[in-house]
CSV table of C-alpha atoms and ligand atoms in Angstrom, one decimal:
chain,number,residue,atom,x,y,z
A,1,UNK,CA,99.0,94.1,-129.1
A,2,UNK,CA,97.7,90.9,-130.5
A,3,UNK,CA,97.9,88.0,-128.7
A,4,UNK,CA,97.5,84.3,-130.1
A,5,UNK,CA,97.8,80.7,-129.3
A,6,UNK,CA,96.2,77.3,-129.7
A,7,UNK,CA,95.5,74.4,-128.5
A,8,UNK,CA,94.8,70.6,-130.0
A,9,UNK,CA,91.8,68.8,-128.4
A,10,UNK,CA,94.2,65.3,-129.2
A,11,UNK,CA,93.7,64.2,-125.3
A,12,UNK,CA,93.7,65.1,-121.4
A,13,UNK,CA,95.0,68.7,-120.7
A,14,UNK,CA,98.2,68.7,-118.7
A,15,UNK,CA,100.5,70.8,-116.5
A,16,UNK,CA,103.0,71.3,-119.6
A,17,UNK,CA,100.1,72.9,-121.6
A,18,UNK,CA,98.6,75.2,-118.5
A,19,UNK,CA,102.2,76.4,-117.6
A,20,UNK,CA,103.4,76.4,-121.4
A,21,UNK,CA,100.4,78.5,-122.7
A,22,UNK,CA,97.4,78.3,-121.0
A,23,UNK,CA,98.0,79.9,-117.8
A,24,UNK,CA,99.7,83.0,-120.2
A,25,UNK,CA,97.1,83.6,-122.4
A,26,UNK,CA,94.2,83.7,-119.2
A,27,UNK,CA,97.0,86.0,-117.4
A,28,UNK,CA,96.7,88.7,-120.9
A,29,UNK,CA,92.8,88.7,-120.6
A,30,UNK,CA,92.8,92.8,-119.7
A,31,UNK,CA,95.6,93.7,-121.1
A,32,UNK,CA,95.8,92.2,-125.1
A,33,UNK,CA,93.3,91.8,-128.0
A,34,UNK,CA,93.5,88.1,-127.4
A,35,UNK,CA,92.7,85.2,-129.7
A,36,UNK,CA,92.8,81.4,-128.5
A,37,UNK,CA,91.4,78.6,-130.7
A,38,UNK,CA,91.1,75.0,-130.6
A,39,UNK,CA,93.2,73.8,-133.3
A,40,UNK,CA,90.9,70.6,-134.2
A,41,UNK,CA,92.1,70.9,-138.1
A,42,UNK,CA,96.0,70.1,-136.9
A,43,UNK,CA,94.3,67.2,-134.4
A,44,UNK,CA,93.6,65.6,-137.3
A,45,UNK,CA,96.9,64.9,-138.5
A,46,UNK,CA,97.0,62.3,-135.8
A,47,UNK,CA,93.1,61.5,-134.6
A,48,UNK,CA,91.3,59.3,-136.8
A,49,UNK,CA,88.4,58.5,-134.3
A,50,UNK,CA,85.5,60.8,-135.1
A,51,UNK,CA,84.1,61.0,-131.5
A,52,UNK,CA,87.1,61.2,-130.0
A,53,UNK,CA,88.4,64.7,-131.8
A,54,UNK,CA,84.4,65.4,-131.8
A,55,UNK,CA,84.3,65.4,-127.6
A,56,UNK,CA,87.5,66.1,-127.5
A,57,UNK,CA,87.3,69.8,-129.3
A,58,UNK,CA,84.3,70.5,-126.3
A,59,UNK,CA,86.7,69.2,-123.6
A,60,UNK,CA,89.7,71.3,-124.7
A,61,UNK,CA,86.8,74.4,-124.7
A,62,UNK,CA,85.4,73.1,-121.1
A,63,UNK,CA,88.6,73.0,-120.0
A,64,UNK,CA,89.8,76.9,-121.4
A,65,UNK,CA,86.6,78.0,-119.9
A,66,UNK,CA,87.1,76.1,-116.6
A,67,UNK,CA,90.2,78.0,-116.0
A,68,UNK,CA,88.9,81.0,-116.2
A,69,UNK,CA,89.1,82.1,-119.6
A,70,UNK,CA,86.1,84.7,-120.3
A,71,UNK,CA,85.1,84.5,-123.8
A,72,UNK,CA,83.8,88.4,-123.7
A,73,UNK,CA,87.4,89.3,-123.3
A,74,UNK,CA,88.9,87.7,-125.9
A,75,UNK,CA,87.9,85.9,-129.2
A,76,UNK,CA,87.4,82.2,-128.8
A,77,UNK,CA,86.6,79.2,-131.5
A,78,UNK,CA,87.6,76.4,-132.7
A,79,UNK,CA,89.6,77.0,-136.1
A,80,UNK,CA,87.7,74.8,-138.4
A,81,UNK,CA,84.6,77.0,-137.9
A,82,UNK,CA,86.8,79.5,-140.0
A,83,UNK,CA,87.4,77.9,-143.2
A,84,UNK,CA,89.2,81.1,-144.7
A,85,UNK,CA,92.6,79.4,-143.2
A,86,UNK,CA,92.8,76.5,-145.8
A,87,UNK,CA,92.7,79.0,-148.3
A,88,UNK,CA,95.3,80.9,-146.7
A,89,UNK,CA,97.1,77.9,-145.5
A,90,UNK,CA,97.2,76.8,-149.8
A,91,UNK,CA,98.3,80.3,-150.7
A,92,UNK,CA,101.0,80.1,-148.0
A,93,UNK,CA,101.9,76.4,-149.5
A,94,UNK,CA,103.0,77.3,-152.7
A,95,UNK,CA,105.6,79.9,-151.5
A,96,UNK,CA,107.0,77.8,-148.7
A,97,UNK,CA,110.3,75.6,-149.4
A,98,UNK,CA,110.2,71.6,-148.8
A,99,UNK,CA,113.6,72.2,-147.2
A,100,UNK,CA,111.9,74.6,-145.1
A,101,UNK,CA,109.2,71.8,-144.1
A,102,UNK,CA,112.1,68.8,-144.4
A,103,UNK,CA,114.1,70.7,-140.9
A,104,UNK,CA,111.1,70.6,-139.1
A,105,UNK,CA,111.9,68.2,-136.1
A,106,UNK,CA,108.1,67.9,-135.0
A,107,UNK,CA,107.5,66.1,-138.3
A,108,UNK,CA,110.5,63.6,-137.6
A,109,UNK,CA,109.3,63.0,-133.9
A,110,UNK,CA,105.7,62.0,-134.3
A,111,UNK,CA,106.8,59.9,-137.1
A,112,UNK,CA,109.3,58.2,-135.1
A,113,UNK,CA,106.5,58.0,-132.5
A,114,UNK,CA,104.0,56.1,-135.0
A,115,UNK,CA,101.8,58.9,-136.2
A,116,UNK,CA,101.2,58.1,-140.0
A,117,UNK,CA,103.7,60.3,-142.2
A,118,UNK,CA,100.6,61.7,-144.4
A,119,UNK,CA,101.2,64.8,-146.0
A,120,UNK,CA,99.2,66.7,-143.2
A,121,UNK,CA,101.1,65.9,-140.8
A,122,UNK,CA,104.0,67.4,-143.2
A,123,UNK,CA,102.4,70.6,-144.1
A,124,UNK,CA,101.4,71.2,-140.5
A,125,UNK,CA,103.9,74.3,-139.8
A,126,UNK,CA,102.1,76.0,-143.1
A,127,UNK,CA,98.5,75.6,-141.5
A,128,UNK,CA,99.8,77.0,-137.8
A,129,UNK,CA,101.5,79.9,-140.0
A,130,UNK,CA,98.1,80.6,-141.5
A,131,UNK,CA,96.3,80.4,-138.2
A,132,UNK,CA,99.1,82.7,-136.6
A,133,UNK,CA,99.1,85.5,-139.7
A,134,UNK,CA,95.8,85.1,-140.7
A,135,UNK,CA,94.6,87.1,-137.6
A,136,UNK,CA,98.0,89.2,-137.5
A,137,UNK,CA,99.5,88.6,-134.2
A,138,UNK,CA,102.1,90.1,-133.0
A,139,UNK,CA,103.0,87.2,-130.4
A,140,UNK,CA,102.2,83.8,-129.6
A,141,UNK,CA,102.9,82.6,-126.1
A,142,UNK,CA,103.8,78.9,-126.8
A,143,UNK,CA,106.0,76.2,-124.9
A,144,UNK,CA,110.0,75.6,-126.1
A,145,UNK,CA,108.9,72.8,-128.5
A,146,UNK,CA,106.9,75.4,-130.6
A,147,UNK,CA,109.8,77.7,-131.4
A,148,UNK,CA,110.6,75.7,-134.8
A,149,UNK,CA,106.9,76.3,-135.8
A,150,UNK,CA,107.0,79.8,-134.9
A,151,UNK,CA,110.3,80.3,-137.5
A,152,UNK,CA,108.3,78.8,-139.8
A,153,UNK,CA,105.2,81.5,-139.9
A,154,UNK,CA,108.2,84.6,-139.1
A,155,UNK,CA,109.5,83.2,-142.6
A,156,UNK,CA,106.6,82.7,-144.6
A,157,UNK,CA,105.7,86.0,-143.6
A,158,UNK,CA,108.0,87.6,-144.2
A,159,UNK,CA,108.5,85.8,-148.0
A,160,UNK,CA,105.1,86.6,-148.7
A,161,UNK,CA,105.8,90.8,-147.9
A,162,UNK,CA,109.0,90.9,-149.7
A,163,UNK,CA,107.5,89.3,-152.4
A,164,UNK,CA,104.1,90.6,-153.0
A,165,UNK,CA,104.4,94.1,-150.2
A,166,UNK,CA,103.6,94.9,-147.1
A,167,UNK,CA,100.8,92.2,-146.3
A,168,UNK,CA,101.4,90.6,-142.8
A,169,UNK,CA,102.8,91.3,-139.2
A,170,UNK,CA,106.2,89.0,-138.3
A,171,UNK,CA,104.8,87.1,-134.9
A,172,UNK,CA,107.3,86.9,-132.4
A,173,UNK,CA,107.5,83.8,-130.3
A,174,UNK,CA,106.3,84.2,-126.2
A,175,UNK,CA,107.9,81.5,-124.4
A,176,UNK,CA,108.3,81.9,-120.5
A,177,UNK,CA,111.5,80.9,-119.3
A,178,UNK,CA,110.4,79.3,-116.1
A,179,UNK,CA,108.2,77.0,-117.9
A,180,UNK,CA,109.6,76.6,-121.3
A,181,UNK,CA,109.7,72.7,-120.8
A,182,UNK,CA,107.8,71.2,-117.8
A,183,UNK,CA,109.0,67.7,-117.1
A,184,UNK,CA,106.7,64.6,-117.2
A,185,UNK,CA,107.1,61.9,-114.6
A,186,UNK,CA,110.0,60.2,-116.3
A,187,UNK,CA,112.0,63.5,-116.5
A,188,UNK,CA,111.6,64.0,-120.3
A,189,UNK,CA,109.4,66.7,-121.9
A,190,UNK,CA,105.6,66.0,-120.4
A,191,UNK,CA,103.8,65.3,-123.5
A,192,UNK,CA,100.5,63.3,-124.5
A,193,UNK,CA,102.8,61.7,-126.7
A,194,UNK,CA,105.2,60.4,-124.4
A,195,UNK,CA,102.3,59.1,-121.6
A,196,UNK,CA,104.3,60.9,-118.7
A,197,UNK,CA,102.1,63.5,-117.8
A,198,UNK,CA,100.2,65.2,-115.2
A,199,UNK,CA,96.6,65.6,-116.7
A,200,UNK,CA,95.0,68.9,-114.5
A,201,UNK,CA,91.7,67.1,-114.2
A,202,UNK,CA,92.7,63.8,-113.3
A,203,UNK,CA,89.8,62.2,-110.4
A,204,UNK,CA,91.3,61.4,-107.2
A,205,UNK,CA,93.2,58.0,-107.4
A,206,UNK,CA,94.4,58.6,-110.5
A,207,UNK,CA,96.3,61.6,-109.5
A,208,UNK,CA,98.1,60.2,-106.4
A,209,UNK,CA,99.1,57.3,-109.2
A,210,UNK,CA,100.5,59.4,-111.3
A,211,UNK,CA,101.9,61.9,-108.8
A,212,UNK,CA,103.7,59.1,-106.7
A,213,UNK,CA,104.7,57.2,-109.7
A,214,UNK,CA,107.5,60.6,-110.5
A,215,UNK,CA,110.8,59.7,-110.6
A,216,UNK,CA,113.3,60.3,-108.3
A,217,UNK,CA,116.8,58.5,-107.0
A,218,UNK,CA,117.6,56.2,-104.8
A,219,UNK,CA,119.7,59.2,-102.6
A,220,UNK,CA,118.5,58.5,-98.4
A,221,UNK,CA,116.7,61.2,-97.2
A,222,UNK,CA,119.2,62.3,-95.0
A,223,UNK,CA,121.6,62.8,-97.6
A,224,UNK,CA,122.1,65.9,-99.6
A,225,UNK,CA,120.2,65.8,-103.6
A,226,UNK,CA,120.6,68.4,-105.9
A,227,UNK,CA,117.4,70.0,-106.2
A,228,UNK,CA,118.5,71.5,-109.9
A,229,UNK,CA,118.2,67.8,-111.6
A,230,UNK,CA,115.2,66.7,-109.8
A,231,UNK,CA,112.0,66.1,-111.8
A,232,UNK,CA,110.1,66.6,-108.2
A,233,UNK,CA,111.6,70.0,-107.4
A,234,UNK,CA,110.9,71.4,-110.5
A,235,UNK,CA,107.3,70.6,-110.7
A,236,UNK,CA,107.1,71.8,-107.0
A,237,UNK,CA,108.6,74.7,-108.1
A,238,UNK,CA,105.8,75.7,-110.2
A,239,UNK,CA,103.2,75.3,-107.3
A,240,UNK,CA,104.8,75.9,-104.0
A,241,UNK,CA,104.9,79.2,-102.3
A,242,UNK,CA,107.8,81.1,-102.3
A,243,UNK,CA,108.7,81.0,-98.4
A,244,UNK,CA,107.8,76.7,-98.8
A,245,UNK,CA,110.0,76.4,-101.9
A,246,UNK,CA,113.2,77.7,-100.1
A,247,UNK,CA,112.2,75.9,-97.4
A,248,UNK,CA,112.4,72.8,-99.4
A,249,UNK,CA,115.7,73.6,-101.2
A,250,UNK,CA,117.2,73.4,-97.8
A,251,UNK,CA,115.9,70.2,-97.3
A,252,UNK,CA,117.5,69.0,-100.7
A,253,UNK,CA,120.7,70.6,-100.2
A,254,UNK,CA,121.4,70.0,-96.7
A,255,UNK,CA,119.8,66.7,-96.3
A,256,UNK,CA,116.2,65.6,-94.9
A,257,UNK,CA,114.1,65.6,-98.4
A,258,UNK,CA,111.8,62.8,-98.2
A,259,UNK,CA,110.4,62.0,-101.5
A,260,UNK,CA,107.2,60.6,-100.4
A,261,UNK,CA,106.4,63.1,-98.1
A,262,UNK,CA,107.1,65.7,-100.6
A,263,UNK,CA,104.6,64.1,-103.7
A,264,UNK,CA,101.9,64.1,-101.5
A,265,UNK,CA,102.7,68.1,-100.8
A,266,UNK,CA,102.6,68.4,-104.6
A,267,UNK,CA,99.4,66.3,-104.8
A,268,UNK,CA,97.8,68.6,-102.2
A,269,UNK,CA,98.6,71.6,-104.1
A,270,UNK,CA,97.7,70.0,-107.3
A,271,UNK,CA,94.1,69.7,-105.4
A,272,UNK,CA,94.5,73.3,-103.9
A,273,UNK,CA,95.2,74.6,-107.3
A,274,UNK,CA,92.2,73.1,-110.0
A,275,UNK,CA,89.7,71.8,-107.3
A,276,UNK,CA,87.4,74.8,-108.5
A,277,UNK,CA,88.0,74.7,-112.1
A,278,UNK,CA,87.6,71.1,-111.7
A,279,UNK,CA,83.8,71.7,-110.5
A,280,UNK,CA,83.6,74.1,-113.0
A,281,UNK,CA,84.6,71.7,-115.8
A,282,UNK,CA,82.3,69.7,-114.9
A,283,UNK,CA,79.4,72.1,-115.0
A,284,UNK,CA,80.4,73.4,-119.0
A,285,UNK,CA,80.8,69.5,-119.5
A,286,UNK,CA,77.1,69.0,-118.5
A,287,UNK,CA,76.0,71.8,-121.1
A,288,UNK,CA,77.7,71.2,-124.1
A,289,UNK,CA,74.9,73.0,-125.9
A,290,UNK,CA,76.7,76.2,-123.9
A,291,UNK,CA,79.3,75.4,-124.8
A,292,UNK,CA,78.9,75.5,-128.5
A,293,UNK,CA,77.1,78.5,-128.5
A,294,UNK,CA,79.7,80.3,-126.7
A,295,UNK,CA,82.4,79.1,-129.7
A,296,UNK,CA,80.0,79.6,-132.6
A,297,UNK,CA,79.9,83.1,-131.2
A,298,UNK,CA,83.8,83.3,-131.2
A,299,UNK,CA,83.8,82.3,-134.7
A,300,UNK,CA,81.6,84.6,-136.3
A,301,UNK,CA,84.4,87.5,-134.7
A,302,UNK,CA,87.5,85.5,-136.1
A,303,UNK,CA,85.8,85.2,-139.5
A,304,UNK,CA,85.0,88.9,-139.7
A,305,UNK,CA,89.0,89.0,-138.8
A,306,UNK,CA,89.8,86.2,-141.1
A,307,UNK,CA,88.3,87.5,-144.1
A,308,UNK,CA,89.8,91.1,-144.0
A,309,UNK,CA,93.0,89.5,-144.2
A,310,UNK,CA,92.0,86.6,-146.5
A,311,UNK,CA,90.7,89.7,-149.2
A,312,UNK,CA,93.6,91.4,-149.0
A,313,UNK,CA,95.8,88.4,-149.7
A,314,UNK,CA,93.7,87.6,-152.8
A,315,UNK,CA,93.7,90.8,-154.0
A,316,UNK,CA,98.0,91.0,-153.6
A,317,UNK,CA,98.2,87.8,-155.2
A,318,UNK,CA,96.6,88.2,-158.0
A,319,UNK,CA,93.0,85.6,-156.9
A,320,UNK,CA,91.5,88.8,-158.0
A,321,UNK,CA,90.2,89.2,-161.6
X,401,ADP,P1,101.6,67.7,-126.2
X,401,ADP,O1,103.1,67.7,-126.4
X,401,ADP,O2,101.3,67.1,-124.8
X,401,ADP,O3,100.9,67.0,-127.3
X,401,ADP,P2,100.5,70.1,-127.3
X,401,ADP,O4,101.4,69.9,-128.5
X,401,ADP,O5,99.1,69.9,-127.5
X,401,ADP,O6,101.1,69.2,-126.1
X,401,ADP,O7,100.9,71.5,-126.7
X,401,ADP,C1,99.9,72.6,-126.5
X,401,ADP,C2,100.7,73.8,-125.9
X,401,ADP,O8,101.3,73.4,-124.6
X,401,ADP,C3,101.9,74.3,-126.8
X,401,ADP,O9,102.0,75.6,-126.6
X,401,ADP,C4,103.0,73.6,-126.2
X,401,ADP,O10,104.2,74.3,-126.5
X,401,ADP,C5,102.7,73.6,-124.7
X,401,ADP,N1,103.4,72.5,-124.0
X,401,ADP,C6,103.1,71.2,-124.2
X,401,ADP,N2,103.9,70.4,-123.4
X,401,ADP,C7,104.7,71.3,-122.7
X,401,ADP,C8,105.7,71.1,-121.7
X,401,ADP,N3,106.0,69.9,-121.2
X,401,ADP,N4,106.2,72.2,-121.2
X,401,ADP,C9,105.9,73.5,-121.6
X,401,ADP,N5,104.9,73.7,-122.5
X,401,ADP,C10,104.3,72.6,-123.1
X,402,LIG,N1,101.1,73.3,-133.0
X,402,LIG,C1,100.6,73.8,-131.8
X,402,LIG,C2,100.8,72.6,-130.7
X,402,LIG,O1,100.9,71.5,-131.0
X,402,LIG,C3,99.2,74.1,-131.8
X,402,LIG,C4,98.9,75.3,-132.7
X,402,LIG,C5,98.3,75.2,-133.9
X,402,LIG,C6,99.2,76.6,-132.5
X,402,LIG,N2,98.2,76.5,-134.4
X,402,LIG,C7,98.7,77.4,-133.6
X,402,LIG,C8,99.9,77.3,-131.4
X,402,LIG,C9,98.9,78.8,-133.7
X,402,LIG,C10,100.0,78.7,-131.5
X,402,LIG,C11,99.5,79.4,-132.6
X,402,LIG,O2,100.9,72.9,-129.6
């Protein structure tokens, strides 16, 4: 089984990511051929600062690496190291239908959110379809939001093998239903985008800012909330204990949940949880040299990958003479 995802180095790492895809892809270490890649060709649909996509691509890595990923049990880069997936993503292109592109609602969204409507940003889906068959996966483990991109690369797939023959595996979408959308602060999707999230490796007082500044009624704690619409139960619900979460449904269902009290018990487990990745972060960050050597490495594998693929494409298309 083949097992793929990305990520884009376009800013801090947050909860949404670990628990929409990070946190899967460590967990399938032993048990998949695994490929994870820093998608720095798609951050460039919406970072124009060189330095800032430059240190942001060995942050994104730091941070993979922080949290335990082992690059000697899976294959690791950063997917402009493997130029093979323009051509592929250009190959791709020409078969895929504007309409196709035009339904996309992550197009419409970072438009309405300011990102320039360059035709990069448009033809995005066709370059994460290359990046997904190129390497044949058979699923990607993605948050909710990615679904739409996924039904891109299932169609172009499977166009391209009625078309020219058997050439590439359909991925199937992995998205966990516990954490298919992790809420920000404000309640909506946490996204980079929207400036409500948790970052994992946020210092000290920045933390508790963001932690105490979630949102959450006006209800007295003595009265009974609904834990089920509350943005604070749901992220506690990814870190608590079993035993401590039932403990603190009866507190919001009987009465007796005190917000405060509780945001500092998710802070504390914020810390209990990435205090040693944190440390470790720090450590790849102080070595980037490392850190560069241990994606070149990755590369050279994905491009040994990549090109199989990419020469039997040319050959069914006809880039063969
Ligand atoms: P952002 O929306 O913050 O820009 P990305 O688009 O870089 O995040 O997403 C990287 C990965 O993290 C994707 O697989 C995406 O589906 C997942 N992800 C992002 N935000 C969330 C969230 N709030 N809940 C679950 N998964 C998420
Ligand atoms: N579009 C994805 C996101 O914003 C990142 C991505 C690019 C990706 N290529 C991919 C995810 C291939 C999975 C597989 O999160």
């Amino acid at each position: 089984m083949k097992i793929l995802s990305g990520i884009q180095p376009s800013g801090q790492l947050h909860i949404g990511n670990y628990f929409g895809m990070m946190q899967t892809m460590i967990g399938h270490m032993e048990s998949a051929e695994l490929y994870v890649f820093i998608v720095d060709l798609h951050a460039l649909t919406s970072v124009h600062e060189r330095d800032r996509l430059a240190a942001g691509t060995i942050e994104a890595a730091a941070d993979f690496l922080a949290l335990g990923l082992d690059p000697d049990k899976c294959i690791f880069w950063v997917q402009s190291d493997v130029p093979e997936v323009c051509e592929l993503t250009w190959v791709l292109s020409t078969l895929t239908p504007m309409g196709l592109l035009e339904r996309c609602h992550s197009y419409k969204d970072k438009v309405a959110k300011g990102i320039a409507a360059s035709h990069g940003l448009f033809s995005y889906p066709v370059l994460m379809a290359a990046d997904i068959l190129l390497y044949q996966a058979d699923q990607v483990p993605v948050g909710k939001d990615q679904k739409q991109h996924l039904e891109v690369a299932r169609d172009l797939a499977i166009k391209f093998n009625s078309h020219y023959g058997e050439t590439f595996v359909v991925p199937e979408p992995a998205i966990s239903a516990t954490t298919a959308i992790v809420p920000g602060l404000d309640g909506q999707k946490m996204s980079k985008s929207y400036g409500n999230t948790i970052p994992i490796f946020l210092a000290g007082k920045e933390l508790k800012k963001r932690v105490m500044a979630i949102a959450t009624d006006a209800t007295p704690v003595e009265a009974p909330k609904n834990p089920d619409t509350c943005t604070l139960y749901q992220l506690l619900s990814l870190f608590a204990a079993p035993p401590r979460l039932v403990e603190i449904r009866r507190l919001y269902v009987e009465g007796g949940a005190a917000y405060g009290y509780l945001k500092l018990e998710l802070l504390d487990l914020l810390h209990q949880r990435f205090a040693v990745a944190q440390k470790k972060r720090e450590e790849f960050l102080a070595d980037p040299a490392m850190v560069r050597a241990i994606l070149q490495r990755g590369a050279e594998k994905a491009r040994e990958k990549a090109s199989r693929t990419l020469d039997l494409v040319r050959d069914r298309v006809g880039l063969r003479y």
